[in-house]
Amino acid sequence: MPTEARTSDQRGLVLITPEAFADMDHWHSTIGELRREAPVAWVEADGWPSFWAVTSHEGVFEVSRRSDVFFNTERSAPGPDFNYDMMAAMGIDPPRTLVHIHGDIHQKYRNVTNDWFKPAAVRGLQESIDTIADEYLDRLVELGGTCDFATDIAVPFTIRVIMGIFGVPREDEAFMLELTQGLFGAGDPEYLGDLTDPFELVTGTIRRFETYFDELTEARRARPTNDLATVIANGMVDGKPLGEIERLWYYIIVATAGHDTTSFSASGGLEQLLRHPDQLRALQEDPSLIVNATEEIIRWTSPVRSFFRWAQEDFELCGVKISKGDVVLTSYPAANRDETVFPNPDEFDIRRPEANKLLSFGLGMHYCLGSQVARREVQTLVRKLLERVDTIELNGRAEWTATHFVSGVKHLPIRYTLK
Ligand code: HEM
């Protein structure tokens, strides 16, 4: 008999509280306790839709797999009611990226770029990922023995890779950074920007991006190249060009989803390697370990923190009755520390045999389109860094972003000597 316990479990509030993500040890100990006692827990929060917090591997797996029951909607990215009320008041259409649409129409839009992200196509990017990694790691020489690995290397490296994939020039990188941090950094005071006029901040930013991507579309229609911007600009669904709104959000999802997720993984992975010098040395001595190490890094860091899904019918999830219309939150970092799948889940171990059971990229029809790109980026940057350094250690405190949606290590001070 399924249970239907609708008493709010306040421990689940850390899943949607931006500041809670700035202290991941505390976050994991709170959520670990919740997962062991109530892997599907009811949570009520002021100003948010009430939701079922799904924190077990089995639960997140099941919700993701059963896309016939649990739908993505225009509120897939967990956020307070206020954000949506404000957008409606400003007359801004709700987002329509791949993660906000569902069913046949989602599949059709996904097919526009799907081939581009298949393993064989992504293999073709390796040479340019190598070149870009070398270019940013060359900075280690001029930085002279100390730097902030996150802001000096990982962020500009991942931005350049995604810009290269789009095929847009370097001078636009700062602009892209503003977009991604503006959209996903919300909550962290370091990224909030000028809030004296929030209306202008939101509408102005969206307007500027509209203009930017409209120009890009025109350019790629006039002179197609072999980049991703060309694929999106000339993409067709049901024999017609992508709708204007859908095209804009397509650019935005690839730019945003493809950038800080990966840099948070690279920086968070290095943070753990620096805390485990034996594993760091093992990786230096045997670079073939990098493939499994990358799975472990992405399991450990799990930078996409959660998504919302809407139940379309009554459903029993891990013994709990979910009713039609309920919201569920899939917590990827929680699922990735489930002890029933990952023994000693709070230990970072680059040789972990089951590291590839990670759920960091989700699962099912919305499975991360860029997972192969992300893996290659992390592998390449970490491998090449370790090839170059003779010694490397922490040079201060790592800092995490205070953001509930996409977050991770934002500052990683290191001290190093080069070979
Ligand atoms: C470590 C890095 C990354 C992580 C952890 C990550 C994680 C995720 C997750 C959890 C989802 C939703 C999956 C689901 O709902 O089942 C997703 C979707 C997506 N990701 Fe990633 N991602 C990463 C890197 C990238 C990169 C590099 C790109 C592009 C180059 C990218 C593009 C996308 C797109 C377009 C979607 C939407 C797919 C859809 O809804 O059909 N991601 N990602």
mmCIF file of N, CA and C in Angstrom, residues 88-159:
data_model
loop_
_atom_site.group_PDB
_atom_site.id
_atom_site.type_symbol
_atom_site.label_atom_id
_atom_site.label_comp_id
_atom_site.label_asym_id
_atom_site.label_seq_id
_atom_site.Cartn_x
_atom_site.Cartn_y
_atom_site.Cartn_z
ATOM 1 N N ALA A 88 5.734 37.345 -16.238
ATOM 2 C CA ALA A 88 4.390 37.553 -16.799
ATOM 3 C C ALA A 88 4.037 39.035 -16.750
ATOM 4 N N ALA A 89 4.368 39.703 -15.626
ATOM 5 C CA ALA A 89 4.045 41.126 -15.481
ATOM 6 C C ALA A 89 4.788 41.959 -16.520
ATOM 7 N N MET A 90 5.980 41.496 -16.895
ATOM 8 C CA MET A 90 6.783 42.239 -17.871
ATOM 9 C C MET A 90 6.400 41.878 -19.307
ATOM 10 N N GLY A 91 5.499 40.924 -19.446
ATOM 11 C CA GLY A 91 5.090 40.512 -20.790
ATOM 12 C C GLY A 91 6.151 39.655 -21.473
ATOM 13 N N ILE A 92 7.049 39.034 -20.669
ATOM 14 C CA ILE A 92 8.081 38.169 -21.261
ATOM 15 C C ILE A 92 7.520 36.756 -21.386
ATOM 16 N N ASP A 93 7.650 36.179 -22.592
ATOM 17 C CA ASP A 93 7.167 34.811 -22.775
ATOM 18 C C ASP A 93 7.970 33.856 -21.902
ATOM 19 N N PRO A 94 7.324 32.805 -21.372
ATOM 20 C CA PRO A 94 8.087 31.817 -20.602
ATOM 21 C C PRO A 94 9.119 31.130 -21.496
ATOM 22 N N PRO A 95 10.237 30.660 -20.897
ATOM 23 C CA PRO A 95 11.282 30.029 -21.710
ATOM 24 C C PRO A 95 10.771 28.801 -22.458
ATOM 25 N N ARG A 96 11.304 28.593 -23.670
ATOM 26 C CA ARG A 96 10.932 27.394 -24.440
ATOM 27 C C ARG A 96 12.187 26.699 -24.963
ATOM 28 N N THR A 97 13.045 26.302 -24.032
ATOM 29 C CA THR A 97 14.217 25.542 -24.455
ATOM 30 C C THR A 97 13.849 24.069 -24.473
ATOM 31 N N LEU A 98 14.819 23.217 -24.870
ATOM 32 C CA LEU A 98 14.555 21.774 -24.896
ATOM 33 C C LEU A 98 14.088 21.252 -23.542
ATOM 34 N N VAL A 99 14.596 21.817 -22.450
ATOM 35 C CA VAL A 99 14.192 21.283 -21.140
ATOM 36 C C VAL A 99 12.822 21.792 -20.703
ATOM 37 N N HIS A 100 12.261 22.753 -21.445
ATOM 38 C CA HIS A 100 10.942 23.279 -21.064
ATOM 39 C C HIS A 100 9.809 22.723 -21.917
ATOM 40 N N ILE A 101 10.148 21.880 -22.897
ATOM 41 C CA ILE A 101 9.091 21.322 -23.754
ATOM 42 C C ILE A 101 9.125 19.798 -23.637
ATOM 43 N N HIS A 102 8.070 19.156 -24.081
ATOM 44 C CA HIS A 102 7.934 17.736 -23.805
ATOM 45 C C HIS A 102 7.257 17.017 -24.962
ATOM 46 N N GLY A 103 7.459 15.706 -25.026
ATOM 47 C CA GLY A 103 6.726 14.884 -25.990
ATOM 48 C C GLY A 103 7.266 15.013 -27.407
ATOM 49 N N ASP A 104 6.359 14.859 -28.394
ATOM 50 C CA ASP A 104 6.778 14.837 -29.802
ATOM 51 C C ASP A 104 7.507 16.106 -30.212
ATOM 52 N N ILE A 105 6.985 17.237 -29.756
ATOM 53 C CA ILE A 105 7.575 18.505 -30.185
ATOM 54 C C ILE A 105 9.011 18.624 -29.660
ATOM 55 N N HIS A 106 9.228 18.132 -28.431
ATOM 56 C CA HIS A 106 10.595 18.127 -27.878
ATOM 57 C C HIS A 106 11.513 17.279 -28.755
ATOM 58 N N GLN A 107 11.038 16.087 -29.124
ATOM 59 C CA GLN A 107 11.869 15.192 -29.931
ATOM 60 C C GLN A 107 12.232 15.854 -31.261
ATOM 61 N N LYS A 108 11.235 16.532 -31.861
ATOM 62 C CA LYS A 108 11.494 17.181 -33.153
ATOM 63 C C LYS A 108 12.553 18.278 -33.008
ATOM 64 N N TYR A 109 12.436 19.082 -31.945
ATOM 65 C CA TYR A 109 13.423 20.142 -31.736
ATOM 66 C C TYR A 109 14.793 19.554 -31.391
ATOM 67 N N ARG A 110 14.800 18.491 -30.622
ATOM 68 C CA ARG A 110 16.074 17.869 -30.253
ATOM 69 C C ARG A 110 16.774 17.311 -31.497
ATOM 70 N N ASN A 111 15.965 16.767 -32.433
ATOM 71 C CA ASN A 111 16.543 16.195 -33.649
ATOM 72 C C ASN A 111 17.298 17.223 -34.497
ATOM 73 N N VAL A 112 16.948 18.502 -34.315
ATOM 74 C CA VAL A 112 17.615 19.544 -35.115
ATOM 75 C C VAL A 112 19.133 19.502 -34.890
ATOM 76 N N THR A 113 19.562 19.252 -33.658
ATOM 77 C CA THR A 113 21.007 19.282 -33.374
ATOM 78 C C THR A 113 21.561 17.920 -32.942
ATOM 79 N N ASN A 114 20.683 16.929 -32.845
ATOM 80 C CA ASN A 114 21.092 15.638 -32.276
ATOM 81 C C ASN A 114 22.360 15.062 -32.917
ATOM 82 N N ASP A 115 22.400 15.075 -34.263
ATOM 83 C CA ASP A 115 23.548 14.472 -34.944
ATOM 84 C C ASP A 115 24.848 15.167 -34.568
ATOM 85 N N TRP A 116 24.721 16.454 -34.348
ATOM 86 C CA TRP A 116 25.892 17.255 -34.027
ATOM 87 C C TRP A 116 26.558 16.797 -32.725
ATOM 88 N N PHE A 117 25.740 16.229 -31.814
ATOM 89 C CA PHE A 117 26.244 15.861 -30.488
ATOM 90 C C PHE A 117 26.492 14.370 -30.337
ATOM 91 N N LYS A 118 26.360 13.612 -31.443
ATOM 92 C CA LYS A 118 26.607 12.169 -31.356
ATOM 93 C C LYS A 118 28.105 11.911 -31.150
ATOM 94 N N PRO A 119 28.445 10.753 -30.523
ATOM 95 C CA PRO A 119 29.858 10.503 -30.195
ATOM 96 C C PRO A 119 30.812 10.713 -31.368
ATOM 97 N N ALA A 120 30.439 10.236 -32.580
ATOM 98 C CA ALA A 120 31.378 10.354 -33.709
ATOM 99 C C ALA A 120 31.629 11.823 -34.038
ATOM 100 N N ALA A 121 30.567 12.628 -34.020
ATOM 101 C CA ALA A 121 30.730 14.042 -34.340
ATOM 102 C C ALA A 121 31.558 14.742 -33.259
ATOM 103 N N VAL A 122 31.296 14.381 -32.022
ATOM 104 C CA VAL A 122 32.005 15.029 -30.908
ATOM 105 C C VAL A 122 33.492 14.648 -30.936
ATOM 106 N N ARG A 123 33.784 13.418 -31.384
ATOM 107 C CA ARG A 123 35.191 13.015 -31.521
ATOM 108 C C ARG A 123 35.932 14.014 -32.408
ATOM 109 N N GLY A 124 35.245 14.506 -33.409
ATOM 110 C CA GLY A 124 35.851 15.471 -34.328
ATOM 111 C C GLY A 124 36.206 16.798 -33.656
ATOM 112 N N LEU A 125 35.685 17.033 -32.461
ATOM 113 C CA LEU A 125 35.995 18.294 -31.767
ATOM 114 C C LEU A 125 37.285 18.194 -30.959
ATOM 115 N N GLN A 126 37.814 16.943 -30.814
ATOM 116 C CA GLN A 126 38.926 16.753 -29.880
ATOM 117 C C GLN A 126 40.127 17.661 -30.195
ATOM 118 N N GLU A 127 40.430 17.795 -31.485
ATOM 119 C CA GLU A 127 41.612 18.582 -31.829
ATOM 120 C C GLU A 127 41.458 20.033 -31.346
ATOM 121 N N SER A 128 40.270 20.575 -31.560
ATOM 122 C CA SER A 128 40.111 21.977 -31.153
ATOM 123 C C SER A 128 40.023 22.089 -29.632
ATOM 124 N N ILE A 129 39.463 21.074 -28.952
ATOM 125 C CA ILE A 129 39.453 21.116 -27.471
ATOM 126 C C ILE A 129 40.897 21.068 -26.959
ATOM 127 N N ASP A 130 41.738 20.240 -27.595
ATOM 128 C CA ASP A 130 43.162 20.168 -27.213
ATOM 129 C C ASP A 130 43.828 21.531 -27.360
ATOM 130 N N THR A 131 43.596 22.162 -28.520
ATOM 131 C CA THR A 131 44.254 23.447 -28.788
ATOM 132 C C THR A 131 43.823 24.496 -27.763
ATOM 133 N N ILE A 132 42.521 24.507 -27.468
ATOM 134 C CA ILE A 132 42.020 25.526 -26.527
ATOM 135 C C ILE A 132 42.553 25.239 -25.115
ATOM 136 N N ALA A 133 42.595 23.953 -24.735
ATOM 137 C CA ALA A 133 43.131 23.615 -23.404
ATOM 138 C C ALA A 133 44.588 24.064 -23.318
ATOM 139 N N ASP A 134 45.383 23.796 -24.363
ATOM 140 C CA ASP A 134 46.795 24.205 -24.348
ATOM 141 C C ASP A 134 46.913 25.713 -24.207
ATOM 142 N N GLU A 135 46.069 26.404 -24.949
ATOM 143 C CA GLU A 135 46.140 27.869 -24.925
ATOM 144 C C GLU A 135 45.895 28.405 -23.508
ATOM 145 N N TYR A 136 44.862 27.887 -22.828
ATOM 146 C CA TYR A 136 44.582 28.417 -21.484
ATOM 147 C C TYR A 136 45.569 27.909 -20.453
ATOM 148 N N LEU A 137 46.081 26.689 -20.652
ATOM 149 C CA LEU A 137 47.069 26.191 -19.697
ATOM 150 C C LEU A 137 48.419 26.893 -19.870
ATOM 151 N N ASP A 138 48.679 27.444 -21.057
ATOM 152 C CA ASP A 138 49.888 28.259 -21.241
ATOM 153 C C ASP A 138 49.892 29.430 -20.266
ATOM 154 N N ARG A 139 48.703 29.849 -19.871
ATOM 155 C CA ARG A 139 48.603 30.967 -18.927
ATOM 156 C C ARG A 139 49.309 30.667 -17.604
ATOM 157 N N LEU A 140 49.423 29.368 -17.295
ATOM 158 C CA LEU A 140 50.066 29.008 -16.024
ATOM 159 C C LEU A 140 51.463 29.598 -15.953
ATOM 160 N N VAL A 141 52.125 29.716 -17.113
ATOM 161 C CA VAL A 141 53.486 30.246 -17.124
ATOM 162 C C VAL A 141 53.454 31.716 -16.706
ATOM 163 N N GLU A 142 52.628 32.493 -17.402
ATOM 164 C CA GLU A 142 52.615 33.935 -17.100
ATOM 165 C C GLU A 142 52.005 34.236 -15.733
ATOM 166 N N LEU A 143 51.129 33.349 -15.227
ATOM 167 C CA LEU A 143 50.519 33.591 -13.915
ATOM 168 C C LEU A 143 51.531 33.355 -12.789
ATOM 169 N N GLY A 144 52.627 32.709 -13.091
ATOM 170 C CA GLY A 144 53.786 32.693 -12.208
ATOM 171 C C GLY A 144 53.663 31.901 -10.920
ATOM 172 N N GLY A 145 52.943 30.806 -10.908
ATOM 173 C CA GLY A 145 52.995 29.924 -9.727
ATOM 174 C C GLY A 145 51.778 29.957 -8.827
ATOM 175 N N THR A 146 50.926 30.975 -8.973
ATOM 176 C CA THR A 146 49.662 30.967 -8.214
ATOM 177 C C THR A 146 48.553 31.486 -9.127
ATOM 178 N N CYS A 147 47.362 30.956 -8.962
ATOM 179 C CA CYS A 147 46.210 31.490 -9.698
ATOM 180 C C CYS A 147 44.917 30.973 -9.094
ATOM 181 N N ASP A 148 43.811 31.493 -9.615
ATOM 182 C CA ASP A 148 42.496 30.956 -9.266
ATOM 183 C C ASP A 148 42.120 30.058 -10.441
ATOM 184 N N PHE A 149 42.254 28.738 -10.251
ATOM 185 C CA PHE A 149 42.045 27.821 -11.372
ATOM 186 C C PHE A 149 40.657 27.994 -11.988
ATOM 187 N N ALA A 150 39.651 28.277 -11.148
ATOM 188 C CA ALA A 150 38.281 28.384 -11.664
ATOM 189 C C ALA A 150 38.161 29.572 -12.620
ATOM 190 N N THR A 151 38.537 30.762 -12.156
ATOM 191 C CA THR A 151 38.289 31.954 -12.988
ATOM 192 C C THR A 151 39.385 32.180 -14.042
ATOM 193 N N ASP A 152 40.626 31.752 -13.740
ATOM 194 C CA ASP A 152 41.711 32.001 -14.706
ATOM 195 C C ASP A 152 41.750 30.973 -15.824
ATOM 196 N N ILE A 153 41.338 29.734 -15.526
ATOM 197 C CA ILE A 153 41.499 28.664 -16.521
ATOM 198 C C ILE A 153 40.164 28.006 -16.890
ATOM 199 N N ALA A 154 39.466 27.430 -15.904
ATOM 200 C CA ALA A 154 38.303 26.576 -16.233
ATOM 201 C C ALA A 154 37.183 27.369 -16.911
ATOM 202 N N VAL A 155 36.854 28.543 -16.370
ATOM 203 C CA VAL A 155 35.745 29.314 -16.960
ATOM 204 C C VAL A 155 36.085 29.780 -18.380
ATOM 205 N N PRO A 156 37.220 30.472 -18.590
ATOM 206 C CA PRO A 156 37.498 30.897 -19.975
ATOM 207 C C PRO A 156 37.683 29.730 -20.944
ATOM 208 N N PHE A 157 38.232 28.610 -20.460
ATOM 209 C CA PHE A 157 38.407 27.428 -21.331
ATOM 210 C C PHE A 157 37.044 26.915 -21.815
ATOM 211 N N THR A 158 36.110 26.709 -20.867
ATOM 212 C CA THR A 158 34.816 26.137 -21.271
ATOM 213 C C THR A 158 34.013 27.121 -22.122
ATOM 214 N N ILE A 159 34.140 28.405 -21.828
ATOM 215 C CA ILE A 159 33.460 29.422 -22.649
ATOM 216 C C ILE A 159 33.983 29.359 -24.074
#
